[in-house]
Amino acid sequence: MSTTAAIHPPADFAAGARISSRAAYDELRRLALADPEAFWSARARAGLHWFTPFETVLNWQPPFAEWFTGGTLNACTNCVDRHLTGSRRNKAAIIWEGENFEQRILTYQELHRRVCKLANVLLGLGYKKGDRAIIYLPMIPEAAVAMLACARLGIIHSVVFAGFSSEALRTRMDDLEAQLVITADAGRRRGKEVPLKKNVDAALEHCPGIRHSIVYRHTGAAVEMREGRDLDWTELMRGSAESCPAEPVPSEHPLYVLYTSGTTGKPKGVVHSTAGYLLQTQSTMEWVFDLREEDVYWCTADIGWVTGHSYIIYGPLAAGATTLMYEGAPDWPEPDRFWRLIEKYRVNLFYTSPTAIRSFIRQGNAYPERHDLSSLRLLGSVGEPINPAAWNWYHAIIGGSRCPIVDTWWQTETGAILLSPVPGAVATKPGSATLPLPGIDADVVNLKGEPVPDGEQGYLILRTPWPSMLRGLYRDPERYQESYWSRYPGRYFTGDAARRDADGYYWVLGRVDDVINVSGHRMSTMEVESVMVRHPAVAEAAAVGRPDELKGQALVVFATIKGGTAPTSALAHELRAWVATEIGSFARPEEVRLVEGLPKTRSGKIMRRLLRELVTTREVKGDTTTIEDYSVLLKLSGEGKDEEELLLGKPAAS
Ligand code: PRX
């Protein structure tokens, strides 16, 4: 089988890199696979600050893993306090730029002061280890302060992306049985305000368990403050003491819960631990980003997604980096905002998504060419497969053909990057996340779990546990077992299809379940469907992903409507808006098609596969103003397929 030509690490990059040759890298990987416990144990002892050293490296009772048991530590101490004793004390920990060009720089010392003050506030309000706090904040330094203050006390945080609706916020508060919410008056997006406090107010109507909401005044928007429940961040901080001892927590203490989409309507609360998570996010900062002391590092993700947790906050701060945080949109006020930021702060390491790259390509080369991007040393990509054309553009236009690109594959559940080139050692191929990192035992298998030959498509699995793996789904061990470990007992099923080429390189092809990936945002088709059927006009709905040049995938929803409702384009428009209101505007369907019937199996299961094929391969004529008879099209597109599966559904009540 032929393999794509590889691009070797530039010699000057390799010369200065931590792992600077393929041989050194292979040796590291060999050592890690030969004795994973010795490998991770040595790294954990040397790389983390412990209050009490751990006794056992791994306790693996599939599918439940415990790493570094017997040890106690604190994530905040590891991300902040331990950098205060040497020259990092006055190093910028966070450089922040607001959408309106405001700038704030928090040194490690200043970050420590603020985190301690907020931790004292939380203690004063009666919060303690094991309690749960929702963080619903824009991309401002206070988000980092809030996460770290929780971690300092052993309070489990759950950050909810500020683009989520009040309804999505409420379901997360409920599931987590949270007691506290930390929010802001509003966020900023493309010159507009996002009413965060208002959303919190609506959610709190139904969440009696929340005792307080702490409100940071960011934009100055008018908000209602309910006496006794709502507290002003700045007032609380004013009188708060500047030192606060960190709570030692066991290695396995949950650091956070992050909700992500699964294959049912209900989001999954992915639980991450303290020690294993920190170890692997920190290690990958070194292996994948080849972080140096003087670097300015910028990950453009939002703090509300796992990339923001692992690669804006915990990984970079644990590694003592300077992490840049930008509040706003990439194209605000003009499409060159990212390149302006890179030039202004002399960014060295830049980590973004394929969707962002594709939108930059559309905007044209003039925008990056206006700016001096010569500070860049390394580029990263995450969240979805990167198509070779986008990869090549990124390499040439942004990286000046001198920066290696790390295409990093991982998931909310994996906590840290698992497949990626190590940039000074591993040659890259555009579109491939290349090889598993040290300590990661990946494979591509068929339905029966047998490895498939090189070049053939199969399912991506992980054969052994790794330190930053999820520890479960919040209070739902059955779903944890069922979602990840039931198909291949003892092995982790990623939900992704992949193939491995003759060089052992992995090509991740995308999800094989009912999860779709729109602009790197993971969405459950079932979640969208359950929101759709809550609308009074909708009888049934089926959501599928359609390949999209810009976003990777676009969301298309087919819906049958109840008798007495007219299938107008106004209704289709209203339904798109409905999904946006119920989940968040990032989930607004590209298209809602009002149809007479949905294709079903004899047992009544909607055949999404057929609809997927339909939106992928066929131009469906007509617009959304008319009810279309899909049965003919569906029969056509199903020719030669399984009879049982092709049985078409009867039109819904008319
Ligand atoms: O399908 C894979 C895709 O994103 C999924 C994970 O989504 P999420 O949990 O939201 O985390 C996104 C950020 C880590 C994966 O199952 N994915 C992520 N990175 C890549 C990717 N697909 C191909 N190449 C990647 N580099």
Coordinates of C-alpha atoms and ligand atoms in Angstrom, one line a residue, residues 306-307 382-385 407-413 496 508 511 517 522, ligand 1:
V306 CA -12.2 20.2 27.4
T307 CA -9.5 21.8 25.3
V382 CA -7.5 19.8 17.4
G383 CA -11.1 18.8 17.5
E384 CA -11.8 17.2 14.1
P385 CA -9.9 15.7 11.2
D407 CA -2.4 17.3 14.7
T408 CA -3.6 16.2 18.1
W409 CA -6.3 13.5 18.5
W410 CA -8.0 13.2 21.8
Q411 CA -11.5 13.5 23.5
T412 CA -13.2 15.0 26.5
E413 CA -12.9 11.5 27.9
D496 CA -14.1 6.9 16.1
V508 CA -8.8 9.3 12.3
R511 CA -17.4 9.3 14.6
N517 CA -18.9 17.2 15.1
R522 CA -19.5 17.7 19.7
Ligands
PRX1 O1 -14.1 12.4 16.5 C1 -12.9 12.8 17.3 C2 -12.8 14.3 17.1 O2 -13.4 14.9 18.2 C3 -13.9 13.9 19.1 C4 -13.8 14.3 20.5 O3 -14.6 15.5 20.7 P1 -14.5 16.2 22.1 O4 -14.7 15.2 23.2 O5 -15.4 17.4 22.0 O6 -13.0 16.7 22.2 C5 -12.6 17.7 21.3 C6 -11.2 18.1 21.7 C7 -10.2 17.1 22.1 C8 -13.1 12.7 18.7 O7 -13.8 11.5 19.1 N1 -11.3 14.7 17.1 C9 -10.7 15.4 18.0 N2 -9.4 15.6 17.6 C10 -9.3 15.1 16.4 C11 -10.5 14.5 16.0 N3 -10.7 13.9 14.9 C12 -9.6 13.8 14.0 N4 -8.4 14.4 14.3 C13 -8.2 15.0 15.4 N5 -7.0 15.6 15.6

